[in-house]
């Protein structure tokens, strides 16, 4: 048993200030913020803290096979969506500064959450699902439909680039559809598949209205064209 420590002695010279004591109401609720806006900001920052910790624990559980793949994907997608929504607010973004700054301020050691937030997608969306069909996958109506969906998503993305859509909020959802639909078709690697993921990470780290440069757009189009050809080659 740990012995109880005595209270620190009070210096003999200390005399309580009755005037100060009279101004302190121990029953009064301590207010952390003076205005509604300040309270909302503090709530948002506290929620971001909670989301980051949750994602880190979720990643640990998934790596240990302690959570089903479908549950992991659903929870992770929801958490990432909430995180992005919160940091998109101008007031919150100003106080938050950035993930690395926020982690340093609150002494957070969350390497798995850091990587997941950087990628912006669940691990299951980046890599092929264990339930993906091995290529060639055109062995029935379901597999044929999945191939058609992936092909259409690739073409839609390339069309968007050719139409001059260069903003992150225009391209990121379309490229997310590409990788997710491709992963449903096959778990095999193919030419430039990794480039899809790298561009997803690049877009995820941009601000919502930020646009790719013309040079980036040309490089992206070449990489996705290459991935499209690589995808078709494994289906032959």
XYZ file of N, CA, C and O in Angstrom, residues 141-232:
368
model
N -22.372 -11.851 -64.718
C -22.978 -10.534 -64.811
C -22.428 -9.562 -63.770
O -22.200 -8.394 -64.054
N -22.211 -10.077 -62.513
C -21.732 -9.198 -61.456
C -20.346 -8.670 -61.779
O -20.080 -7.469 -61.720
N -19.428 -9.554 -62.173
C -18.072 -9.126 -62.500
C -18.069 -8.202 -63.710
O -17.331 -7.219 -63.757
N -18.899 -8.513 -64.699
C -19.001 -7.649 -65.880
C -19.476 -6.260 -65.509
O -18.977 -5.262 -66.038
N -20.423 -6.175 -64.581
C -20.930 -4.879 -64.143
C -19.859 -4.086 -63.410
O -19.752 -2.862 -63.562
N -19.040 -4.778 -62.616
C -17.973 -4.104 -61.887
C -16.918 -3.559 -62.840
O -16.395 -2.456 -62.646
N -16.592 -4.339 -63.874
C -15.624 -3.886 -64.878
C -16.161 -2.660 -65.609
O -15.436 -1.689 -65.844
N -17.447 -2.703 -65.963
C -18.067 -1.574 -66.659
C -18.038 -0.323 -65.790
O -17.720 0.777 -66.269
N -18.336 -0.483 -64.494
C -18.329 0.657 -63.577
C -16.933 1.268 -63.472
O -16.776 2.496 -63.536
N -15.919 0.416 -63.321
C -14.546 0.916 -63.210
C -14.112 1.624 -64.490
O -13.484 2.694 -64.450
N -14.459 1.046 -65.638
C -14.104 1.643 -66.921
C -14.774 3.003 -67.095
O -14.138 3.981 -67.527
N -16.049 3.075 -66.760
C -16.783 4.339 -66.871
C -16.187 5.412 -65.952
O -16.083 6.582 -66.335
N -15.781 5.008 -64.748
C -15.196 5.971 -63.810
C -13.854 6.508 -64.315
O -13.553 7.694 -64.157
N -13.063 5.642 -64.915
C -11.791 6.082 -65.494
C -12.021 7.073 -66.636
O -11.366 8.117 -66.722
N -12.965 6.748 -67.506
C -13.272 7.632 -68.641
C -13.847 8.964 -68.152
O -13.489 10.038 -68.656
N -14.724 8.906 -67.158
C -15.318 10.126 -66.602
C -14.252 11.043 -66.031
O -14.290 12.271 -66.228
N -13.281 10.453 -65.339
C -12.207 11.266 -64.755
C -11.366 11.930 -65.847
O -11.059 13.122 -65.766
N -11.014 11.168 -66.867
C -10.223 11.729 -67.966
C -10.997 12.822 -68.697
O -10.427 13.855 -69.086
N -12.290 12.622 -68.867
C -13.125 13.643 -69.509
C -13.149 14.929 -68.679
O -13.123 16.042 -69.230
N -13.206 14.769 -67.355
C -13.233 15.939 -66.469
C -11.959 16.764 -66.636
O -12.004 17.996 -66.692
N -10.831 16.079 -66.722
C -9.560 16.788 -66.933
C -9.556 17.531 -68.268
O -9.119 18.682 -68.362
N -10.045 16.858 -69.315
C -10.049 17.474 -70.648
C -11.014 18.646 -70.741
O -10.855 19.534 -71.588
N -12.010 18.661 -69.852
C -12.959 19.776 -69.814
C -12.429 20.927 -68.960
O -13.087 21.959 -68.824
N -11.256 20.739 -68.374
C -10.637 21.825 -67.610
C -11.009 21.868 -66.145
O -10.793 22.889 -65.479
N -11.560 20.777 -65.597
C -11.873 20.735 -64.169
C -10.577 20.426 -63.419
O -10.045 19.322 -63.504
N -10.093 21.396 -62.667
C -8.783 21.261 -62.037
C -8.815 21.430 -60.519
O -7.790 21.235 -59.857
N -9.956 21.805 -59.945
C -10.039 22.049 -58.502
C -10.077 20.735 -57.721
O -10.605 19.727 -58.201
N -9.537 20.778 -56.518
C -9.507 19.582 -55.661
C -10.918 19.035 -55.416
O -11.159 17.826 -55.515
N -11.881 19.922 -55.123
C -13.230 19.444 -54.815
C -13.964 18.901 -56.043
O -15.012 18.254 -55.911
N -13.431 19.131 -57.234
C -14.004 18.561 -58.456
C -13.380 17.206 -58.791
O -14.071 16.282 -59.229
N -12.074 17.086 -58.573
C -11.351 15.898 -59.012
C -11.251 14.799 -57.962
O -11.272 13.608 -58.298
N -11.122 15.176 -56.697
C -10.911 14.161 -55.654
C -12.048 13.138 -55.571
O -11.784 11.922 -55.510
N -13.323 13.570 -55.594
C -14.402 12.574 -55.541
C -14.388 11.627 -56.748
O -14.668 10.427 -56.597
N -14.054 12.163 -57.926
C -14.034 11.331 -59.132
C -12.901 10.309 -59.078
O -13.079 9.146 -59.474
N -11.745 10.732 -58.582
C -10.604 9.815 -58.506
C -10.822 8.776 -57.397
O -10.360 7.641 -57.508
N -11.540 9.168 -56.352
C -11.912 8.212 -55.310
C -12.790 7.118 -55.894
O -12.611 5.923 -55.598
N -13.743 7.512 -56.733
C -14.601 6.531 -57.405
C -13.770 5.578 -58.267
O -14.056 4.379 -58.330
N -12.737 6.119 -58.912
C -11.880 5.292 -59.774
C -11.206 4.191 -58.973
O -11.312 3.002 -59.294
N -10.499 4.554 -57.905
C -9.731 3.553 -57.154
C -10.652 2.553 -56.466
O -10.348 1.348 -56.396
N -11.777 3.024 -55.966
C -12.697 2.112 -55.279
C -13.316 1.110 -56.248
O -13.449 -0.080 -55.927
N -13.680 1.564 -57.445
C -14.291 0.654 -58.418
C -13.260 -0.312 -58.994
O -13.565 -1.483 -59.229
N -12.037 0.156 -59.201
C -10.975 -0.723 -59.690
C -10.673 -1.814 -58.661
O -10.478 -2.985 -59.002
N -10.649 -1.426 -57.385
C -10.357 -2.394 -56.331
C -11.425 -3.478 -56.211
O -11.146 -4.579 -55.738
N -12.648 -3.158 -56.630
C -13.714 -4.162 -56.590
C -13.536 -5.215 -57.687
O -14.050 -6.324 -57.578
N -12.793 -4.846 -58.733
C -12.610 -5.745 -59.870
C -11.452 -6.707 -59.643
O -11.560 -7.907 -59.890
N -10.320 -6.164 -59.189
C -9.124 -7.000 -59.093
C -8.224 -6.574 -57.953
O -8.168 -5.394 -57.600
N -7.520 -7.562 -57.394
C -6.518 -7.267 -56.375
C -5.104 -7.331 -56.964
O -4.119 -7.233 -56.249
N -5.018 -7.510 -58.277
C -3.709 -7.563 -58.940
C -3.181 -6.164 -59.216
O -3.947 -5.235 -59.459
N -1.862 -6.043 -59.162
C -1.243 -4.761 -59.492
C -1.197 -4.615 -61.013
O -1.197 -5.602 -61.747
N -1.162 -3.385 -61.484
C -1.024 -3.138 -62.914
C -0.328 -1.803 -63.103
O -0.154 -1.033 -62.150
N 0.077 -1.525 -64.311
C 0.860 -0.327 -64.602
C 0.160 0.949 -64.134
O -1.011 1.176 -64.440
N 0.884 1.740 -63.357
C 0.433 3.053 -62.872
C -0.702 2.984 -61.856
O -1.295 4.022 -61.532
N -0.995 1.809 -61.333
C -2.018 1.737 -60.281
C -1.597 2.575 -59.070
O -2.410 3.279 -58.467
N -0.310 2.483 -58.721
C 0.191 3.261 -57.588
C 0.086 4.757 -57.814
O -0.043 5.532 -56.850
N 0.117 5.184 -59.084
C 0.005 6.616 -59.393
C -1.382 7.143 -59.025
O -1.523 8.314 -58.654
N -2.396 6.293 -59.133
C -3.752 6.725 -58.748
C -3.762 7.109 -57.275
O -4.294 8.155 -56.881
N -3.165 6.254 -56.453
C -3.120 6.506 -55.011
C -2.308 7.758 -54.712
O -2.702 8.592 -53.885
N -1.168 7.925 -55.381
C -0.331 9.096 -55.140
C -1.058 10.393 -55.499
O -0.939 11.393 -54.778
N -1.828 10.371 -56.580
C -2.588 11.567 -56.944
C -3.733 11.825 -55.966
O -4.083 12.981 -55.694
N -4.296 10.763 -55.421
C -5.326 10.932 -54.390
C -4.745 11.644 -53.176
O -5.386 12.533 -52.593
N -3.547 11.251 -52.787
C -2.884 11.881 -51.645
C -2.587 13.348 -51.949
O -2.817 14.236 -51.118
N -2.093 13.613 -53.161
C -1.790 14.993 -53.567
C -3.042 15.865 -53.513
O -3.028 16.969 -52.951
N -4.139 15.367 -54.071
C -5.388 16.125 -54.073
C -5.933 16.303 -52.654
O -6.459 17.367 -52.310
N -5.802 15.274 -51.839
C -6.332 15.332 -50.480
C -5.654 16.415 -49.651
O -6.269 16.991 -48.748
N -4.396 16.702 -49.938
C -3.654 17.684 -49.166
C -3.849 19.113 -49.666
O -3.350 20.063 -49.060
N -4.613 19.257 -50.744
C -4.913 20.588 -51.271
C -6.152 21.154 -50.593
O -6.971 20.417 -50.048
N -6.296 22.471 -50.616
C -7.517 23.102 -50.141
C -8.641 22.827 -51.137
O -8.383 22.577 -52.316
N -9.876 22.904 -50.663
C -11.026 22.490 -51.477
C -11.085 23.187 -52.832
O -11.359 22.543 -53.850
N -10.837 24.472 -52.854
C -10.953 25.225 -54.111
C -9.614 25.388 -54.826
O -9.562 26.008 -55.889
N -8.553 24.855 -54.252
C -7.237 24.960 -54.878
C -7.205 24.141 -56.160
O -7.796 23.059 -56.229
N -6.517 24.647 -57.175
C -6.491 23.982 -58.481
C -5.096 23.470 -58.824
O -4.078 24.013 -58.380
N -5.081 22.408 -59.624
C -3.819 21.901 -60.161
C -3.291 22.892 -61.193
O -4.065 23.574 -61.867
N -1.991 22.937 -61.329
C -1.404 23.746 -62.395
C -1.598 23.016 -63.729
O -1.950 21.827 -63.748
N -1.372 23.704 -64.824
C -1.507 23.073 -66.140
C -0.520 21.909 -66.287
O -0.850 20.869 -66.863
N 0.674 22.096 -65.741
C 1.680 21.033 -65.810
C 1.241 19.813 -65.008
O 1.373 18.669 -65.457
N 0.699 20.048 -63.818
C 0.197 18.942 -62.994
C -0.959 18.224 -63.694
O -1.049 16.994 -63.653
N -1.837 19.010 -64.325
C -2.987 18.425 -65.006
C -2.545 17.517 -66.152
O -3.101 16.432 -66.359
N -1.537 17.955 -66.907
C -1.023 17.125 -68.006
C -0.400 15.838 -67.466
O -0.613 14.749 -68.020
N 0.355 15.957 -66.377
C 0.989 14.778 -65.779
C -0.061 13.815 -65.239
O 0.046 12.597 -65.403
N -1.089 14.381 -64.609
C -2.174 13.551 -64.070
C -2.896 12.813 -65.185
O -3.194 11.616 -65.063
N -3.165 13.506 -66.287
C -3.850 12.865 -67.411
C -3.019 11.715 -67.985
O -3.551 10.632 -68.286
N -1.716 11.931 -68.103
C -0.837 10.872 -68.607
C -0.832 9.670 -67.664
O -0.892 8.512 -68.110
N -0.772 9.928 -66.364
C -0.732 8.840 -65.382
C -2.036 8.041 -65.371
O -2.018 6.806 -65.293
N -3.170 8.733 -65.450
C -4.457 8.019 -65.418
C -4.692 7.294 -66.742
O -5.265 6.194 -66.763
N -4.249 7.875 -67.843
C -4.311 7.166 -69.129
C -3.502 5.880 -69.070
O -3.938 4.821 -69.559
N -2.311 5.973 -68.466
C -1.458 4.801 -68.315
C -2.118 3.757 -67.427
O -2.077 2.557 -67.705
N -2.747 4.218 -66.344
C -3.451 3.295 -65.446
C -4.638 2.637 -66.160
O -4.911 1.450 -65.964
N -5.320 3.405 -66.990
C -6.453 2.859 -67.751
C -5.989 1.742 -68.677
O -6.614 0.683 -68.746
N -4.890 1.990 -69.377
C -4.366 0.962 -70.268
C -3.886 -0.269 -69.479
O -4.087 -1.417 -69.896
N -3.266 -0.008 -68.327
C -2.818 -1.107 -67.484
C -3.981 -1.932 -66.945
O -3.915 -3.172 -66.884
N -5.058 -1.239 -66.589
C -6.257 -1.931 -66.089
C -6.839 -2.812 -67.182
O -7.199 -3.969 -66.944
N -6.925 -2.273 -68.406
C -7.484 -3.060 -69.510
C -6.605 -4.273 -69.842
O -7.130 -5.341 -70.209
